[in-house]
Short mmCIF file of C-alpha atoms in Angstrom, two decimals:
data_model
loop_
_atom_site.label_atom_id
_atom_site.label_comp_id
_atom_site.label_asym_id
_atom_site.label_seq_id
_atom_site.Cartn_x
_atom_site.Cartn_y
_atom_site.Cartn_z
CA MET A 29 25.13 -21.22 44.33
CA LYS A 30 28.83 -21.96 44.54
CA ASP A 31 31.09 -19.01 43.75
CA VAL A 32 33.40 -20.31 41.00
CA THR A 33 35.26 -17.01 40.68
CA ASN A 34 38.41 -16.21 42.62
CA ASN A 35 40.56 -13.20 43.26
CA PHE A 36 43.16 -14.28 40.74
CA LEU A 37 40.74 -14.36 37.76
CA GLU A 38 39.23 -11.05 38.80
CA THR A 39 42.54 -9.24 39.19
CA ILE A 40 44.86 -10.81 36.62
CA GLU A 41 45.79 -8.68 33.62
CA PRO A 42 48.67 -8.52 31.13
CA VAL A 43 51.52 -6.15 32.08
CA TYR A 44 53.58 -4.41 29.45
CA THR A 45 56.99 -2.95 30.29
CA PRO A 46 58.04 -0.54 27.55
CA GLY A 47 61.64 -0.72 26.28
CA THR A 48 63.74 2.15 24.98
CA ILE A 49 65.07 2.50 21.42
CA LYS A 50 67.80 5.15 21.15
CA PHE A 51 68.16 6.90 17.81
CA ASP A 52 69.10 10.54 17.12
CA PHE A 53 66.52 11.53 14.54
CA ASP A 54 67.62 15.17 14.54
CA LYS A 55 71.16 14.30 13.37
CA PHE A 56 69.78 11.64 11.05
CA ASP A 57 67.50 14.17 9.35
CA ALA A 58 70.27 16.76 9.12
CA ALA A 59 72.69 14.29 7.49
CA ILE A 60 70.03 13.29 4.94
CA GLN A 61 69.34 16.92 4.09
CA ALA A 62 73.09 17.58 3.64
CA ALA A 63 73.43 14.59 1.29
CA VAL A 64 70.41 15.63 -0.74
CA SER A 65 71.60 19.21 -1.04
CA GLU A 66 75.06 18.06 -2.29
CA LEU A 67 73.44 16.05 -5.07
CA SER A 68 70.87 18.34 -6.64
CA ASP A 69 69.29 17.52 -10.00
CA GLU A 70 71.76 19.79 -11.78
CA GLN A 71 74.74 18.15 -10.05
CA LEU A 72 73.43 14.68 -10.86
CA ASP A 73 73.31 15.62 -14.53
CA ASN A 74 77.05 16.44 -14.42
CA LEU A 75 78.14 13.19 -12.71
CA GLU A 76 79.79 10.37 -14.60
CA TYR A 77 78.16 6.97 -14.74
CA ASN A 78 80.68 5.42 -12.33
CA ASP A 79 80.23 8.26 -9.87
CA ILE A 80 76.43 7.76 -9.96
CA LYS A 81 76.89 4.02 -9.28
CA MET A 82 79.23 4.74 -6.41
CA GLU A 83 76.86 7.27 -4.78
CA PHE A 84 73.92 4.92 -5.27
CA THR A 85 75.77 2.04 -3.62
CA ARG A 86 76.91 4.17 -0.72
CA PHE A 87 73.50 5.63 0.18
CA ASN A 88 71.61 2.42 -0.54
CA SER A 89 73.93 0.47 1.75
CA LEU A 90 73.41 2.99 4.54
CA LEU A 91 69.61 2.73 4.23
CA THR A 92 69.71 -1.08 3.99
CA LYS A 93 71.82 -1.35 7.11
CA LEU A 94 69.46 0.92 9.08
CA ASP A 95 66.38 -0.99 7.83
CA GLU A 96 67.88 -4.34 8.85
CA LYS A 97 68.53 -2.93 12.30
CA ARG A 98 64.88 -1.76 12.44
CA LYS A 99 63.67 -5.25 11.54
CA GLY A 100 65.82 -6.76 14.26
CA ILE A 101 64.38 -4.40 16.86
CA SER A 102 60.87 -5.11 15.56
CA LYS A 103 61.36 -8.84 16.14
CA VAL A 104 62.51 -8.22 19.67
CA TYR A 105 59.25 -6.33 20.32
CA LYS A 106 56.93 -8.55 18.29
CA ASN A 107 58.06 -11.95 19.46
CA PRO A 108 56.83 -11.47 23.06
CA LEU A 109 53.54 -10.08 21.71
CA ASN A 110 53.01 -13.03 19.36
CA GLU A 111 53.85 -15.48 22.10
CA PHE A 112 51.44 -13.73 24.49
CA GLU A 113 48.59 -13.71 21.96
CA SER A 114 49.08 -17.39 21.12
CA ASN A 115 49.13 -18.46 24.77
CA PHE A 116 46.19 -16.23 25.63
CA LYS A 117 44.06 -17.62 22.79
CA SER A 118 44.68 -21.18 23.97
CA SER A 119 44.16 -20.47 27.65
CA LYS A 120 40.92 -18.48 27.28
CA GLU A 121 39.00 -21.23 25.38
CA PRO A 122 37.58 -23.02 28.48
CA LEU A 123 36.49 -19.68 29.91
CA LYS A 124 34.93 -18.68 26.56
CA GLU A 125 32.99 -21.97 26.45
CA LEU A 126 31.69 -21.33 29.94
CA ILE A 127 30.62 -17.82 28.95
CA ASP A 128 28.80 -19.21 25.90
CA LYS A 129 26.91 -21.70 28.08
CA LEU A 130 26.00 -18.98 30.56
CA ARG A 131 24.85 -16.71 27.71
CA ALA A 132 22.62 -19.44 26.26
CA LYS A 133 21.09 -20.13 29.67
CA ARG A 134 20.59 -16.44 30.29
CA ASP A 135 18.90 -16.00 26.88
CA GLU A 136 16.67 -19.00 27.58
CA ILE A 137 15.49 -17.50 30.86
CA ASP A 138 15.06 -14.06 29.25
CA GLU A 139 12.92 -15.59 26.49
CA HIS A 140 10.81 -17.43 29.04
CA HIS A 141 10.20 -14.19 30.93
CA ARG A 142 9.43 -12.42 27.65
CA MET A 143 6.80 -15.06 26.79
CA LEU A 144 5.25 -14.60 30.21
CA ARG A 145 5.04 -10.87 29.56
CA ILE A 146 3.51 -11.47 26.11
CA ASP A 147 0.90 -13.78 27.64
CA HIS A 148 0.01 -11.08 30.12
CA ILE A 149 -0.14 -8.41 27.42
CA ARG A 150 -2.38 -10.63 25.30
CA SER A 151 -4.79 -11.25 28.17
CA VAL A 152 -4.99 -7.51 28.91
CA PHE A 153 -5.69 -6.59 25.28
CA GLU A 154 -8.23 -9.40 24.82
CA GLU A 155 -10.13 -8.41 27.95
CA LYS A 156 -10.28 -4.76 26.94
CA CYS A 157 -11.32 -5.70 23.37
CA LYS A 158 -14.12 -7.84 24.81
CA MET A 159 -15.38 -4.91 26.89
CA ALA A 160 -15.30 -2.65 23.82
CA GLY A 161 -16.95 -5.21 21.55
CA LEU A 162 -13.86 -5.54 19.34
CA ASP A 163 -12.32 -8.67 17.86
CA LYS A 164 -9.97 -10.17 20.45
CA ASP A 165 -7.04 -10.29 17.96
CA THR A 166 -7.37 -6.65 16.90
CA PHE A 167 -4.03 -5.64 18.51
CA LYS A 168 -2.18 -8.93 18.00
CA GLU A 169 0.70 -7.26 16.16
CA LYS A 170 1.39 -5.03 19.19
CA TYR A 171 2.05 -7.84 21.69
CA ASP A 172 5.81 -8.05 20.98
CA GLY A 173 6.29 -4.31 21.31
CA TYR A 174 4.59 -4.19 24.69
CA SER A 175 6.56 -7.19 25.99
CA LEU A 176 9.57 -4.98 26.76
CA LYS A 177 10.52 -4.70 30.43
CA LYS A 178 10.04 -0.92 30.39
CA TYR A 179 6.25 -1.40 30.23
CA PHE A 180 6.18 -3.59 33.38
CA LYS A 181 6.78 -2.97 37.01
CA ASP A 182 10.27 -3.96 38.20
CA ARG A 183 10.61 -7.74 38.63
CA LYS A 184 6.85 -8.25 38.24
CA ILE A 185 4.52 -9.52 35.54
CA GLU A 186 2.34 -6.49 36.10
CA LEU A 187 1.88 -3.51 33.79
CA LYS A 188 2.71 0.00 34.85
CA LYS A 189 -0.18 2.42 35.26
CA GLU A 190 0.94 4.51 32.28
CA THR A 191 1.11 1.38 30.14
CA ILE A 192 -2.51 0.48 30.96
CA GLU A 193 -3.57 4.04 30.16
CA GLU A 194 -1.76 3.83 26.82
CA ILE A 195 -3.52 0.53 25.99
CA ASP A 196 -6.88 2.02 26.99
CA ALA A 197 -6.29 4.90 24.59
CA LEU A 198 -5.48 2.49 21.75
CA VAL A 199 -8.63 0.43 22.35
CA LEU A 200 -10.83 3.53 22.62
CA ALA A 201 -9.38 4.98 19.40
CA GLU A 202 -10.05 1.71 17.56
CA TYR A 203 -13.58 1.57 18.95
CA ASP A 204 -14.24 5.13 17.75
CA ARG A 205 -12.77 4.30 14.34
CA ILE A 206 -15.02 1.27 13.88
CA GLU A 207 -18.11 3.15 15.06
CA GLU A 208 -17.33 5.93 12.62
CA TYR A 209 -16.83 3.34 9.87
CA LYS A 210 -20.21 1.73 10.66
CA ALA A 211 -21.88 5.15 10.63
CA ASN A 212 -20.29 5.92 7.26
CA ILE A 213 -21.52 2.59 5.85
CA GLU A 214 -25.03 3.36 7.07
CA MET A 215 -24.84 6.86 5.60
CA ILE A 216 -23.77 5.47 2.21
CA GLU A 217 -26.57 2.88 2.21
CA GLU A 218 -29.21 5.48 3.08
CA GLN A 219 -27.91 7.87 0.48
CA ALA A 220 -27.84 5.08 -2.11
CA ILE A 221 -31.54 4.36 -1.43
CA ASP A 222 -32.43 8.05 -1.73
CA TYR A 223 -30.43 8.41 -4.95
CA GLU A 224 -31.56 5.02 -6.36
CA LEU A 225 -27.93 3.93 -6.70
CA PRO A 226 -26.17 0.64 -5.80
CA SER A 227 -24.27 0.97 -2.52
CA ASP A 228 -21.54 -1.66 -3.10
CA PRO A 229 -19.14 0.46 -5.23
CA TYR A 230 -19.18 3.29 -2.69
CA ILE A 231 -18.69 0.93 0.27
CA ARG A 232 -15.65 -0.56 -1.50
CA ALA A 233 -14.28 2.95 -2.00
CA LEU A 234 -14.65 3.57 1.74
CA GLN A 235 -12.86 0.29 2.50
CA ASN A 236 -10.02 1.39 0.20
CA GLY A 237 -9.51 4.58 2.21
CA THR A 238 -11.50 7.16 0.25
CA PRO A 239 -12.77 9.89 2.63
CA ILE A 240 -16.53 9.83 3.25
CA VAL A 241 -16.86 13.46 2.08
CA GLU A 242 -15.47 12.56 -1.35
CA ILE A 243 -17.70 9.47 -1.57
CA LEU A 244 -20.87 11.47 -0.81
CA ARG A 245 -19.82 14.10 -3.33
CA GLN A 246 -19.33 11.42 -5.98
CA MET A 247 -22.70 9.84 -5.16
CA LYS A 248 -24.39 13.20 -5.77
CA LYS A 249 -22.61 13.56 -9.11
CA ASP A 250 -23.66 10.03 -10.10
CA ARG A 251 -27.26 10.72 -8.99
CA ASP A 252 -27.37 13.94 -11.04
CA ALA A 253 -25.92 12.16 -14.07
CA ALA A 254 -28.45 9.30 -13.75
CA LEU A 255 -31.31 11.78 -13.33
CA PHE A 256 -30.21 13.75 -16.39
CA TRP A 257 -30.01 10.56 -18.44
CA LYS A 258 -33.45 9.47 -17.21
CA GLN A 259 -34.91 12.83 -18.18
CA GLN A 260 -33.34 12.56 -21.61
CA VAL A 261 -34.76 9.09 -22.11
CA GLU A 262 -38.20 10.19 -20.87
CA ALA A 263 -38.17 13.23 -23.15
CA LYS A 264 -37.21 11.04 -26.09
CA ARG A 265 -39.93 8.52 -25.20
CA LYS A 266 -42.53 11.28 -24.88
CA ALA A 267 -41.51 12.81 -28.19
CA GLU A 268 -41.76 9.41 -29.84
CA ALA A 269 -45.20 8.79 -28.28
CA GLU A 270 -46.39 12.17 -29.51
CA ARG A 271 -45.07 11.45 -33.00
CA LEU A 272 -46.81 8.07 -33.08
CA ALA A 273 -50.01 9.63 -31.76
CA GLU A 274 -49.82 12.20 -34.52
CA ILE A 275 -49.34 9.46 -37.11
CA GLU A 276 -52.28 7.54 -35.66
CA ALA A 277 -54.46 10.65 -35.72
CA ILE A 278 -53.56 11.27 -39.35
CA ALA A 279 -54.30 7.65 -40.17
CA LYS A 280 -57.68 7.81 -38.41
CA GLN A 281 -58.59 10.98 -40.23
CA SER A 282 -57.59 9.47 -43.56
CA ALA A 283 -59.49 6.28 -42.85
CA SER A 284 -62.60 8.17 -41.79
CA GLU A 285 -62.63 10.09 -45.03
CA GLU A 286 -62.36 6.88 -47.07
CA ILE A 287 -64.75 4.55 -45.19
CA LYS A 288 -68.34 4.33 -46.45
CA ALA A 289 -71.17 3.68 -44.06
CA VAL A 290 -72.65 0.14 -44.18
CA ASN A 291 -76.26 -0.83 -43.32
CA ALA A 292 -75.95 -3.23 -40.43
CA GLU A 293 -79.12 -5.20 -41.47
CA THR A 294 -78.82 -5.39 -45.27
CA GLY A 295 -75.10 -4.88 -45.71
CA GLU A 296 -75.89 -2.14 -48.22
CA ILE A 297 -73.26 0.55 -48.65
CA ILE A 298 -74.74 3.92 -47.89
CA GLU A 299 -73.56 6.46 -50.48
CA ASP A 300 -72.04 9.82 -49.60
CA SER A 301 -70.95 8.58 -46.20
CA LYS A 302 -69.58 10.75 -43.44
CA PRO A 303 -66.96 9.43 -40.97
CA VAL A 304 -67.74 6.19 -39.17
CA GLU A 305 -69.59 7.97 -36.42
CA GLU A 306 -72.50 9.14 -38.66
CA ALA A 307 -73.76 8.02 -42.08
CA THR A 308 -74.90 10.38 -44.84
CA SER A 309 -77.33 9.92 -47.71
CA LYS A 310 -74.81 10.88 -50.36
CA SER A 311 -72.61 8.16 -51.91
CA LYS A 312 -69.00 8.42 -52.93
CA GLU A 313 -66.74 6.42 -55.18
CA PRO A 314 -63.99 4.35 -53.53
CA TYR A 315 -60.93 6.54 -52.91
CA GLU A 316 -57.51 5.02 -53.24
CA VAL A 317 -54.32 6.43 -51.69
CA ASN A 318 -50.82 5.05 -52.04
CA LEU A 319 -48.91 5.49 -48.77
CA SER A 320 -45.44 4.53 -47.61
CA LEU A 321 -45.45 4.24 -43.82
CA THR A 322 -42.50 3.71 -41.44
CA PHE A 323 -43.26 2.19 -38.03
CA ASN A 324 -40.57 3.27 -35.56
CA GLY A 325 -42.22 1.08 -32.93
CA GLY A 326 -41.32 -2.02 -34.93
CA GLU A 327 -43.43 -4.93 -36.19
CA LYS A 328 -45.75 -4.79 -33.17
CA GLN A 329 -46.74 -1.25 -34.06
CA TRP A 330 -47.49 -2.33 -37.66
CA HIS A 331 -49.80 -5.13 -36.45
CA GLN A 332 -51.63 -2.63 -34.26
CA PHE A 333 -52.07 -0.26 -37.21
CA ALA A 334 -53.22 -3.10 -39.52
CA LYS A 335 -55.86 -4.11 -36.96
CA PHE A 336 -57.00 -0.51 -36.83
CA LEU A 337 -57.46 -0.50 -40.64
CA GLU A 338 -59.34 -3.78 -40.60
CA ASP A 339 -61.61 -2.64 -37.76
CA ASN A 340 -62.48 0.43 -39.85
CA PHE A 341 -63.05 -1.53 -43.09
CA VAL A 342 -60.06 -0.07 -44.87
CA ASN A 343 -58.65 -2.32 -47.53
CA TYR A 344 -54.87 -2.30 -47.95
CA GLU A 345 -52.30 -4.11 -49.99
CA ILE A 346 -48.69 -4.79 -49.07
CA LEU A 347 -46.44 -4.05 -52.07
#
């Protein structure tokens, strides 16, 4: 590569030769203090209008003259600086353009090298994920971070030993996390079967970050609540069955007392009958009872009861 630099560009620099401005500030300050002390606030109050105008003109003229002199000196100093800055701005443009081109080329090469490093990082992560049985894109968001030069050997697309160890630790931690997650899912499903609960709500809770200990505790609470409710329902059902059985027993007893025995061959009613099971020789007059019955089991229960009456030859009338 041709060396386009030269000694002049490398050594040239602006040279400033300071000038000297002579002004006796000590005497200047002393004279101002003397003037101020001669014209105190009390003395100013005693001056005539014309005297005030005269003093104002005198001191204002002195200050104006000094300020004009300062401006003149400032121009002498500033003009060379302005001229230097203008010439420098114009002269440096070609060099600035060259620097911009070099910067763009440098950035292009740096980006190319960075992409090579990212490709290498991706291949390393994908290979290690394959060995661990993980999805190959598990660590995709970490590729950029590990593309920095500090993770690679100098001037090589090869990872440092400590970088590989760090990646191994990441992959192992993720593997352990997933295995633990699978074990927790299995634990929830088994517990759900034991508790006769649906597993989906508790799996969603695990996916949303709820600790497994809290989930298992909640499953036990839900199981206990479901069991309590089931016991309540069963107790209510049993009580209802007992009540209906009691009603049926009463109805059977009442029907037995009312039914007369019938001769199966002649159809003759045998007087003074006992319950259906055994006939007696004594006859009885028909016995009529007005009942109001409520069937908590609904219409089906009524039909069952009506059939029972008919089977036992009990006449009834619906009012």
